[in-house]
Amino acid sequence: MSEKSFKVLLHEPFRLKLAESLLPRLKQMDPSAELEPVYKALVEPPNPDMGHLAFGCFIFAKVLKKSPAQVATDLKAQWQPVDGIASVEAAGPYLNFKFTSEFLAQHTVENVLNGSVFKTKLVAEPPKTMFEYSQPNTHKELHVGHMRNLCLGDSLVRLYRRTYGNDMVISTTFPGDVGTHVAKCLWYIENHVGMDVLDQKRKDPLKAEWLGQMYSAGNIKLEDEEKDPVKYEKNKAQLTEILKQLEAGSGKYFDLWKETREWSIDLMEQVYRWAGVEFDRWYWESEVDSASVKTVKKYFAEGKLIESQGAIGLDFSNENLGFCMLLKSDGTGLYATKDVELARRKFEDFKIEKSIYVVDMRQALHFKQVFRTLEVLGFEQAKNCYHLQYNFVELPDGAMSSRKGNIIPLTSLVNRMRDHVKTEYLARYSNEWPQPEIESVADVVAKGAIHYGMLRQDTNKKIVFDMNEWLKLDGESGPFIQYSYARINSLRKKFEAKGSFNGSLLTHPSEQKLMQHLMNFNTVIVNATENFKPSALCTYLYETAKKFNVFYHDCSIGNAETEELRQSRLALSAATGLILKEGLSLLGIPVPDRM
Ligand code: ARG
């Protein structure tokens, strides 16, 4: 994708240690050998029984004019013992290494418990990057589909902040507060609701949801009336009048827009607060709307755009992108016009080098045109603009549509999930736990279910929203991982963890596999960041929870042979808990203390 990328540091201390042990031996064979390629040639063997890390000998085979398998055999023959490495085996083109239990524990349990894993610097020279996500339209309903964008954008911002550093990542939103959808909503209120109902709605806490329903009703009504030529003309004239007033900034429709716009914004803020999302800057469609027309006229005057049949824009038809129209022949702007002005402001306001747009896949052509336009207009950052597309959210019985009336509004969805958690999981604690804790745990679990469900699927795949499935405690779900965390938390209390451990005692295969898995936390984060794939972190955390369960089953804490072994197992549990908590937080998911 983009040109300006970051440099991944050699951030895994255990890989570095192994690469450093290998380097002098490789240099004897090939004096030009260097550390970084050796580090990068270290991979995980497909089967953990083969070893903890493997070195692929391919990179030196060519220079040495030997087969990779021969290089592996030669290296093995010369191998001298190294602290922390328990065994070395040549297996085909690979050299397989096993670490000692002490070494594994040092790089997992110890470095997790002392927090260094969570602070390691992961990359160098990251470009200043902006994410734009969650761009709902005012006057429309917020539904479960919007959560995909919100969860994806939020998690990417969190992952990028961890990888790039907080100051290098800017989060923005761009709600659509003007346009035909607003006109349709106001049209319906004017013609089919009446001012007395509107007056009552002013006091209704659910007025924003109601507004969204008025938009849907308007949409359906207008569509139905299209067949009647008289009604069609009348409606068209009225919609034009509404849009005109909005643009002029005065008139009764403008006043109604201003008032109702706030209702939608209040609801958005409420949702963001609930989801733990904050934006550094809110850009509005209304703020770039008329400015964008001026900007485009200026570019045209400077000879940067062309005219075609009265319209102004750029012709990309020889690149299969068609004509990108920026001014219609009547002098009005379009969606792309606003995006050109928006991009210009983003570059200027924040001096960003890279700009990511989290927007659904239907807008792919639009963004291709906009990015090419920015390039022709001379913006250097155009090459580093990226449309992060994602697929739709459907219900088990098919696509959501306001016509079918099967849209699940966000607020009622969250309430339903909370209630489900309370009755299904938390009812048994009703006499034990204080009520506020029950409420808060139900809320935390609902968040876990939604975020994990929205993120576990790759962005190019459809998501089928299934509330019961997402809330399951025994399957791949957010609540399952939260539950694993809560169990670890209670273990530590039950057995009085002292935080001391002896890594050399953690020799059971289940302990080893868990530690080996924990070691890769930062690598998974960097990969998820680099590939815009929170789903990779989802999978990793699910695996972590499962490996923990196997360990907990195989290696008794209560019946550990010695107190020292018990404490070491508790320390491994605690480290697993911290990895789960930190990993979930990068997905935007909080954890409950108990569950
Ligand atoms: N509000 C728009 C919509 O609902 C999405 C805006 C996407 N962002 C952008 N810069 N065009 O379709």
XYZ file of C-alpha atoms and ligand atoms in Angstrom:
607
model
C 0.000 0.000 0.000
C 1.436 3.319 1.073
C 5.026 4.343 0.621
C 5.721 5.959 3.946
C 5.881 3.091 6.346
C 7.600 2.406 9.617
C 10.631 0.381 10.473
C 9.986 -2.578 12.754
C 12.668 -2.786 15.433
C 14.241 -6.030 16.576
C 11.989 -5.801 19.577
C 11.697 -9.383 20.805
C 14.523 -9.926 23.317
C 14.422 -13.729 22.986
C 14.673 -13.586 19.202
C 17.458 -11.069 19.480
C 19.337 -13.274 21.880
C 19.107 -16.230 19.515
C 20.031 -14.137 16.465
C 23.064 -12.803 18.336
C 24.157 -16.317 19.234
C 23.828 -17.416 15.626
C 25.570 -14.438 14.051
C 29.243 -15.176 14.905
C 28.839 -18.750 13.639
C 27.278 -17.527 10.429
C 29.975 -14.916 10.003
C 32.567 -17.689 9.994
C 30.814 -19.119 6.962
C 29.868 -15.806 5.356
C 31.621 -12.658 6.644
C 28.904 -10.425 5.210
C 26.192 -11.946 7.445
C 24.155 -9.367 9.369
C 21.951 -9.415 12.428
C 18.649 -8.178 11.031
C 18.147 -10.806 8.303
C 19.057 -13.502 10.804
C 16.511 -12.147 13.287
C 13.904 -12.087 10.558
C 14.658 -15.645 9.479
C 13.577 -16.916 12.905
C 10.158 -18.513 12.687
C 7.943 -20.613 14.863
C 8.059 -24.309 13.969
C 4.681 -25.628 12.808
C 4.645 -28.096 15.674
C 5.696 -26.735 19.080
C 7.197 -30.130 20.020
C 9.920 -29.502 17.447
C 11.176 -26.438 19.253
C 10.379 -22.906 20.305
C 11.994 -21.136 17.348
C 13.510 -22.280 14.093
C 16.129 -20.655 11.908
C 15.463 -21.024 8.183
C 18.849 -21.552 6.515
C 17.637 -20.467 3.069
C 19.132 -16.997 3.272
C 22.721 -18.294 3.437
C 22.378 -21.273 1.129
C 22.825 -19.193 -1.987
C 25.982 -17.340 -0.915
C 27.533 -20.509 0.447
C 26.548 -22.541 -2.598
C 25.165 -25.259 -0.353
C 21.683 -26.618 0.129
C 19.785 -25.106 3.084
C 19.741 -28.567 4.670
C 23.538 -28.759 4.429
C 23.857 -25.321 6.054
C 21.601 -26.518 8.876
C 23.687 -29.664 9.395
C 26.950 -27.682 9.372
C 25.646 -25.174 11.873
C 24.445 -27.928 14.153
C 27.865 -29.664 13.969
C 29.672 -26.520 15.115
C 27.179 -25.498 17.755
C 28.605 -24.616 21.180
C 26.310 -24.440 24.212
C 24.645 -21.081 24.842
C 23.000 -19.950 28.058
C 19.236 -20.256 27.844
C 19.226 -22.618 24.868
C 18.498 -26.184 25.874
C 18.803 -27.948 22.534
C 19.556 -27.499 18.845
C 18.425 -29.892 16.101
C 18.819 -29.767 12.342
C 15.567 -30.682 10.593
C 15.721 -30.339 6.832
C 16.463 -26.715 5.938
C 15.734 -25.574 9.497
C 17.664 -25.459 12.697
C 15.246 -25.969 15.586
C 15.938 -24.448 18.973
C 14.479 -25.181 22.371
C 14.905 -22.706 25.183
C 15.321 -23.669 28.814
C 12.289 -23.246 31.067
C 14.133 -20.537 32.947
C 14.770 -18.599 29.772
C 11.145 -18.942 28.661
C 9.891 -17.798 32.041
C 12.248 -14.836 32.113
C 10.997 -13.574 28.746
C 7.362 -14.149 29.512
C 6.415 -14.310 33.172
C 9.098 -11.938 34.427
C 8.932 -9.353 31.642
C 5.149 -9.367 31.680
C 4.902 -9.023 35.459
C 7.440 -6.181 35.542
C 5.593 -4.472 32.699
C 8.514 -4.216 30.271
C 6.697 -6.199 27.548
C 4.028 -3.506 27.455
C 6.551 -0.685 27.164
C 9.018 -2.088 24.629
C 9.571 0.252 21.725
C 8.315 -1.588 18.661
C 9.038 0.569 15.622
C 11.215 3.478 14.556
C 10.315 6.566 12.531
C 6.557 6.076 12.375
C 4.773 8.553 10.097
C 2.238 10.858 11.727
C -1.008 9.110 10.920
C -4.655 10.074 11.008
C -7.591 7.718 11.258
C -11.046 8.851 10.256
C -13.752 6.482 11.355
C -17.354 6.349 12.531
C -18.985 8.850 10.191
C -22.651 8.311 10.948
C -25.238 10.606 9.453
C -27.320 12.779 11.718
C -31.103 12.335 11.353
C -30.636 8.624 10.665
C -30.838 5.715 13.045
C -27.680 4.358 14.667
C -27.863 0.600 14.386
C -25.756 -2.478 14.986
C -24.129 -2.088 11.549
C -22.476 1.149 12.646
C -20.656 -0.724 15.368
C -18.429 -2.492 12.891
C -16.873 0.754 11.747
C -16.663 2.094 15.280
C -15.011 -1.017 16.743
C -12.622 -1.354 13.828
C -11.514 2.280 13.847
C -11.192 2.391 17.609
C -9.131 -0.769 17.785
C -6.829 0.399 14.987
C -6.245 3.693 16.765
C -5.384 1.782 19.941
C -3.070 -0.616 18.108
C -1.373 2.227 16.236
C -0.931 4.247 19.413
C 0.754 1.274 21.069
C 2.984 0.709 18.037
C 3.670 4.280 16.883
C 3.389 6.146 20.191
C 0.413 8.229 21.320
C 1.467 11.503 19.699
C 1.829 10.009 16.262
C -1.800 9.003 15.861
C -4.753 11.371 15.409
C -8.346 10.153 15.559
C -11.120 11.965 13.725
C -14.734 11.500 12.783
C -16.728 13.064 9.936
C -20.460 12.891 10.557
C -22.819 13.634 7.695
C -24.970 16.430 9.035
C -26.130 17.815 5.662
C -27.492 16.301 2.483
C -30.599 14.668 1.079
C -31.087 12.370 4.063
C -31.571 15.433 6.279
C -33.980 16.946 3.768
C -36.034 13.735 3.667
C -36.307 13.623 7.436
C -37.371 17.273 7.726
C -39.765 16.812 4.812
C -41.513 13.990 6.624
C -41.763 15.909 9.877
C -43.189 18.924 8.063
C -45.765 17.012 6.029
C -46.691 13.975 8.082
C -45.941 14.626 11.736
C -47.232 17.986 12.769
C -45.807 20.525 15.119
C -47.633 19.359 18.245
C -46.030 15.914 18.037
C -42.671 17.536 17.386
C -43.197 19.644 20.479
C -43.800 16.572 22.613
C -40.721 14.902 21.179
C -38.554 17.783 22.362
C -38.910 16.416 25.913
C -38.445 12.775 24.946
C -35.083 11.241 25.950
C -35.323 8.978 22.894
C -35.830 11.839 20.448
C -32.736 11.059 18.392
C -33.949 7.512 17.811
C -37.334 8.914 16.855
C -35.647 11.268 14.388
C -34.001 8.308 12.689
C -37.375 6.625 12.373
C -38.779 9.795 10.778
C -35.990 9.638 8.192
C -36.827 6.015 7.358
C -40.531 6.815 7.147
C -39.759 9.778 4.874
C -37.608 7.654 2.647
C -40.300 5.020 2.236
C -43.074 7.577 1.686
C -41.095 9.503 -0.930
C -40.273 6.319 -2.776
C -43.920 5.282 -2.810
C -45.050 8.672 -4.075
C -42.509 8.719 -6.899
C -45.012 6.868 -9.103
C -47.512 9.722 -8.885
C -46.270 12.546 -11.161
C -48.137 15.311 -9.314
C -46.891 14.253 -5.901
C -43.441 13.627 -7.287
C -43.075 17.197 -8.567
C -44.458 18.690 -5.377
C -42.113 16.646 -3.185
C -39.149 17.473 -5.348
C -39.825 21.194 -5.091
C -40.147 20.921 -1.321
C -36.915 18.977 -0.915
C -35.107 21.544 -3.043
C -36.464 24.331 -0.870
C -35.262 22.557 2.291
C -31.760 22.062 0.867
C -31.668 25.678 -0.258
C -32.481 26.953 3.218
C -29.861 24.709 4.776
C -27.280 26.103 2.428
C -28.370 29.717 2.923
C -28.275 29.264 6.682
C -31.693 30.753 7.374
C -35.384 29.916 7.262
C -37.669 27.582 9.210
C -36.066 24.413 7.847
C -32.638 25.708 8.787
C -33.871 26.312 12.360
C -35.376 22.852 12.514
C -32.137 21.358 11.174
C -30.059 23.162 13.782
C -32.247 21.942 16.595
C -32.615 18.329 15.477
C -28.947 18.035 14.497
C -28.097 18.480 18.186
C -30.353 15.561 19.080
C -28.369 13.244 16.836
C -25.062 14.586 18.070
C -26.065 14.009 21.691
C -26.815 10.403 20.849
C -23.484 9.944 19.030
C -21.661 11.342 22.039
C -23.556 9.003 24.299
C -22.574 6.006 22.160
C -18.930 7.095 22.029
C -18.829 7.562 25.775
C -20.257 4.082 26.220
C -17.738 2.560 23.821
C -14.811 4.433 25.391
C -14.104 6.284 22.150
C -12.744 9.819 21.937
C -11.895 11.808 18.859
C -9.143 14.399 18.639
C -11.180 16.317 16.106
C -14.737 16.202 14.766
C -14.968 17.347 11.164
C -18.477 18.080 9.890
C -19.837 17.761 6.388
C -21.589 21.084 6.953
C -18.286 22.776 7.745
C -16.601 21.749 4.482
C -19.719 21.970 2.315
C -19.646 25.484 0.860
C -15.919 25.929 1.536
C -15.241 22.962 -0.741
C -16.972 24.677 -3.664
C -14.762 27.755 -3.231
C -11.621 25.641 -3.010
C -12.471 23.741 -6.175
C -13.201 26.975 -8.058
C -9.792 28.236 -7.003
C -8.092 25.068 -8.312
C -9.993 25.458 -11.565
C -8.861 29.088 -11.876
C -5.284 27.892 -11.349
C -5.682 25.546 -14.294
C -5.482 22.369 -12.205
C -8.910 21.012 -13.224
C -10.683 20.591 -16.539
C -14.133 21.406 -17.847
C -16.272 18.803 -19.529
C -19.830 19.485 -20.747
C -20.168 22.327 -18.301
C -18.976 20.266 -15.332
C -15.590 20.674 -13.647
C -13.358 17.859 -12.456
C -10.641 15.480 -13.588
C -10.778 12.766 -16.192
C -9.405 9.401 -15.114
C -11.178 7.343 -17.740
C -7.919 5.976 -19.115
C -7.250 4.554 -15.631
C -10.717 3.036 -15.489
C -11.774 5.490 -12.823
C -14.087 7.613 -14.958
C -14.609 11.346 -14.614
C -14.286 12.647 -11.082
C -16.835 15.449 -11.022
C -16.174 18.249 -8.543
C -18.648 20.883 -9.712
C -21.897 20.160 -11.504
C -22.881 22.390 -14.425
C -25.198 24.283 -12.051
C -22.155 25.150 -9.929
C -22.986 22.917 -6.947
C -20.515 20.557 -5.331
C -20.656 16.803 -4.813
C -19.487 14.246 -2.280
C -15.984 14.137 -3.788
C -15.782 17.937 -3.598
C -16.212 17.779 0.159
C -13.615 15.057 0.444
C -11.015 17.132 -1.389
C -11.533 20.022 1.012
C -11.609 17.689 4.003
C -8.288 16.098 3.003
C -6.698 19.497 2.483
C -7.737 20.525 5.999
C -6.542 17.297 7.553
C -3.089 17.718 6.000
C -2.914 21.333 7.074
C -4.465 21.097 10.550
C -2.356 18.193 11.778
C 0.632 18.001 9.433
C -0.100 14.328 8.927
C 1.936 12.161 6.602
C -0.495 9.307 6.304
C -4.294 9.340 6.229
C -6.532 6.315 6.726
C -10.271 6.304 6.018
C -12.296 3.521 7.610
C -15.345 3.408 5.325
C -17.425 0.532 3.969
C -16.513 -1.146 0.683
C -19.250 0.478 -1.399
C -17.189 3.653 -1.519
C -14.077 2.104 -3.074
C -14.377 3.931 -6.401
C -15.111 7.226 -4.701
C -11.902 7.072 -2.671
C -9.803 5.974 -5.626
C -11.027 9.050 -7.490
C -10.482 11.352 -4.533
C -6.950 10.099 -3.856
C -5.982 10.440 -7.524
C -7.457 13.937 -7.557
C -5.385 14.881 -4.514
C -2.304 13.566 -6.285
C -2.988 15.631 -9.405
C -3.596 18.666 -7.218
C -0.072 18.204 -5.902
C -0.586 16.852 -2.396
C 2.410 14.736 -1.431
C 0.383 12.855 1.157
C -1.982 11.545 -1.543
C 0.243 8.487 -1.964
C -0.225 7.761 1.714
C -3.993 7.986 1.740
C -5.632 4.654 2.258
C -9.240 3.526 2.160
C -9.644 0.754 4.690
C -12.720 -1.064 3.429
C -14.900 -3.477 5.275
C -17.832 -5.671 4.421
C -21.382 -5.553 5.805
C -23.118 -6.695 8.939
C -26.136 -8.905 8.371
C -28.683 -10.521 10.599
C -29.168 -14.293 10.636
C -32.235 -13.759 8.392
C -30.429 -11.547 5.881
C -29.538 -7.931 5.249
C -30.805 -5.149 7.479
C -33.073 -2.594 5.894
C -35.216 0.175 7.221
C -37.926 -0.820 4.756
C -38.109 -4.306 6.192
C -38.032 -2.719 9.614
C -35.437 -5.210 10.838
C -32.812 -2.660 11.839
C -31.597 -3.170 15.389
C -31.127 0.271 16.950
C -27.957 0.480 18.959
C -29.456 1.538 22.260
C -32.014 -1.252 22.397
C -29.377 -3.746 21.349
C -27.097 -2.825 24.232
C -29.980 -3.045 26.687
C -30.957 -6.461 25.400
C -27.416 -7.719 25.746
C -27.053 -6.409 29.269
C -30.330 -8.048 30.275
C -29.223 -11.331 28.750
C -25.993 -11.281 30.752
C -27.846 -10.439 33.947
C -30.385 -13.227 33.658
C -28.155 -15.892 32.126
C -24.873 -15.394 33.990
C -25.225 -13.058 36.900
C -28.571 -14.027 38.456
C -26.795 -16.489 40.762
C -24.826 -13.624 42.331
C -27.843 -11.449 42.986
C -27.659 -11.972 46.769
C -23.875 -11.905 46.895
C -22.734 -8.991 44.769
C -23.744 -5.377 45.191
C -26.264 -4.350 42.530
C -24.004 -1.678 40.962
C -21.347 -4.337 40.344
C -23.892 -6.586 38.634
C -24.892 -3.683 36.402
C -21.324 -2.802 35.583
C -20.236 -6.377 34.852
C -23.262 -6.838 32.562
C -22.235 -3.719 30.701
C -18.595 -4.792 30.420
C -19.621 -8.200 29.065
C -21.986 -6.624 26.509
C -19.070 -4.504 25.290
C -16.842 -7.557 25.079
C -19.430 -9.422 23.018
C -19.980 -6.595 20.541
C -16.360 -5.550 20.083
C -15.025 -9.065 19.763
C -17.824 -10.108 17.413
C -17.176 -7.118 15.204
C -13.403 -7.540 15.180
C -12.771 -11.263 14.977
C -13.815 -11.419 11.344
C -11.452 -10.164 8.671
C -12.537 -6.852 7.213
C -13.297 -8.317 3.767
C -15.793 -10.846 5.180
C -19.428 -10.297 6.028
C -20.434 -10.461 9.652
C -23.611 -12.152 10.752
C -24.732 -10.574 13.968
C -25.992 -13.248 16.312
C -26.447 -12.039 19.855
C -26.631 -15.450 21.539
C -23.559 -16.690 19.734
C -21.561 -13.594 20.596
C -22.457 -13.815 24.273
C -21.496 -17.478 24.662
C -19.073 -18.339 27.417
C -17.871 -21.507 25.705
C -16.810 -20.613 22.217
C -14.850 -17.977 20.423
C -16.341 -14.855 21.961
C -15.334 -11.762 23.880
C -17.127 -12.949 27.035
C -15.193 -16.252 26.963
C -11.905 -14.343 27.094
C -13.210 -11.940 29.724
C -14.339 -14.917 31.759
C -10.878 -16.490 31.495
C -9.384 -13.251 32.762
C -11.818 -13.108 35.686
C -10.998 -16.695 36.632
C -7.294 -15.936 36.718
C -8.025 -12.939 38.857
C -9.906 -15.018 41.376
C -7.170 -17.698 41.432
C -4.650 -15.158 42.525
C -6.867 -14.151 45.431
C -7.809 -17.688 46.354
C -4.229 -18.976 46.538
C -2.521 -15.844 47.798
C -0.104 -15.133 45.009
C 3.164 -13.672 46.271
C 4.599 -12.763 42.878
C 7.729 -14.887 43.345
C 8.550 -17.707 40.969
C 11.216 -20.120 39.837
C 11.074 -20.467 36.065
C 13.081 -23.686 36.008
C 10.128 -25.483 37.631
C 7.753 -24.716 34.742
C 8.691 -27.761 32.702
C 5.321 -29.360 31.936
C 4.511 -29.302 28.187
C 1.336 -27.292 28.879
C 3.325 -24.714 30.831
C 5.892 -24.562 28.069
C 3.299 -24.146 25.349
C 1.592 -21.371 27.241
C 4.888 -19.517 27.772
C 5.910 -19.993 24.175
C 2.614 -18.469 23.141
C 2.891 -15.519 25.531
C 6.306 -14.687 24.101
C 4.772 -13.585 20.817
C 2.471 -10.895 22.167
C 4.340 -7.913 20.730
C 4.965 -9.603 17.399
C 1.227 -10.204 17.073
C 0.555 -6.545 17.869
C 3.005 -5.315 15.253
C 1.527 -7.641 12.631
C -2.036 -6.642 13.487
C -0.998 -2.997 13.157
C 0.944 -3.396 9.948
C -1.860 -5.323 8.243
C -4.816 -3.393 9.726
C -5.951 -6.644 11.271
C -7.333 -6.566 14.784
C -8.679 -10.038 13.920
C -5.139 -11.393 14.339
C -5.108 -10.142 17.918
C -8.574 -11.653 18.489
C -7.332 -15.063 17.413
C -4.210 -14.719 19.537
C -6.174 -13.866 22.677
C -8.626 -16.691 22.091
C -5.674 -19.087 21.770
C -4.156 -17.615 24.919
C -7.323 -18.305 26.885
C -7.537 -21.849 25.514
C -3.881 -22.602 26.272
C -4.408 -21.251 29.747
C -7.346 -23.614 30.264
C -5.237 -26.592 29.184
C -2.456 -25.546 31.527
C -4.910 -25.025 34.385
C -6.382 -28.457 33.786
C -3.025 -30.226 33.477
C -1.023 -28.403 36.124
C -2.823 -28.178 39.420
C -2.313 -25.043 41.435
C -4.190 -26.229 44.532
C -2.329 -29.566 44.583
C 1.085 -28.380 43.406
C 3.821 -30.559 44.974
C 5.627 -27.621 46.558
C 4.776 -24.054 47.530
C 7.503 -22.857 45.159
C 5.857 -24.664 42.250
C 2.455 -23.310 43.276
C 3.825 -19.775 43.327
C 5.498 -20.271 39.932
C 2.231 -21.490 38.419
C 0.390 -18.589 39.982
C 2.942 -16.201 38.472
C 2.434 -17.776 35.055
C -1.327 -17.388 35.553
C -0.930 -13.761 36.551
C 1.218 -13.059 33.485
C -1.437 -14.674 31.290
C -4.063 -12.477 32.924
C -2.065 -9.335 32.193
C -1.572 -10.329 28.554
C -5.314 -10.922 28.223
C -6.155 -7.614 29.861
C -3.682 -5.598 27.800
C -4.622 -7.388 24.573
C -8.338 -6.879 25.155
C -7.760 -3.204 25.873
C -6.212 -2.862 22.406
C -9.497 -4.208 21.050
C -11.374 -1.631 23.133
C -12.656 -4.302 25.527
C -12.634 -3.797 29.305
C -12.317 -6.677 31.787
C -14.400 -7.469 34.880
C -12.662 -8.274 38.181
C -14.968 -11.214 38.623
C -17.655 -12.791 36.533
N -21.120 9.862 6.016
C -20.698 9.104 4.886
C -21.708 7.993 4.628
O -22.497 7.693 5.488
C -19.350 8.474 5.066
C -18.220 9.446 5.148
C -16.909 8.786 4.915
N -15.797 9.650 5.022
C -15.377 10.468 4.047
N -14.324 11.210 4.277
N -15.983 10.501 2.892
O -21.701 7.432 3.567
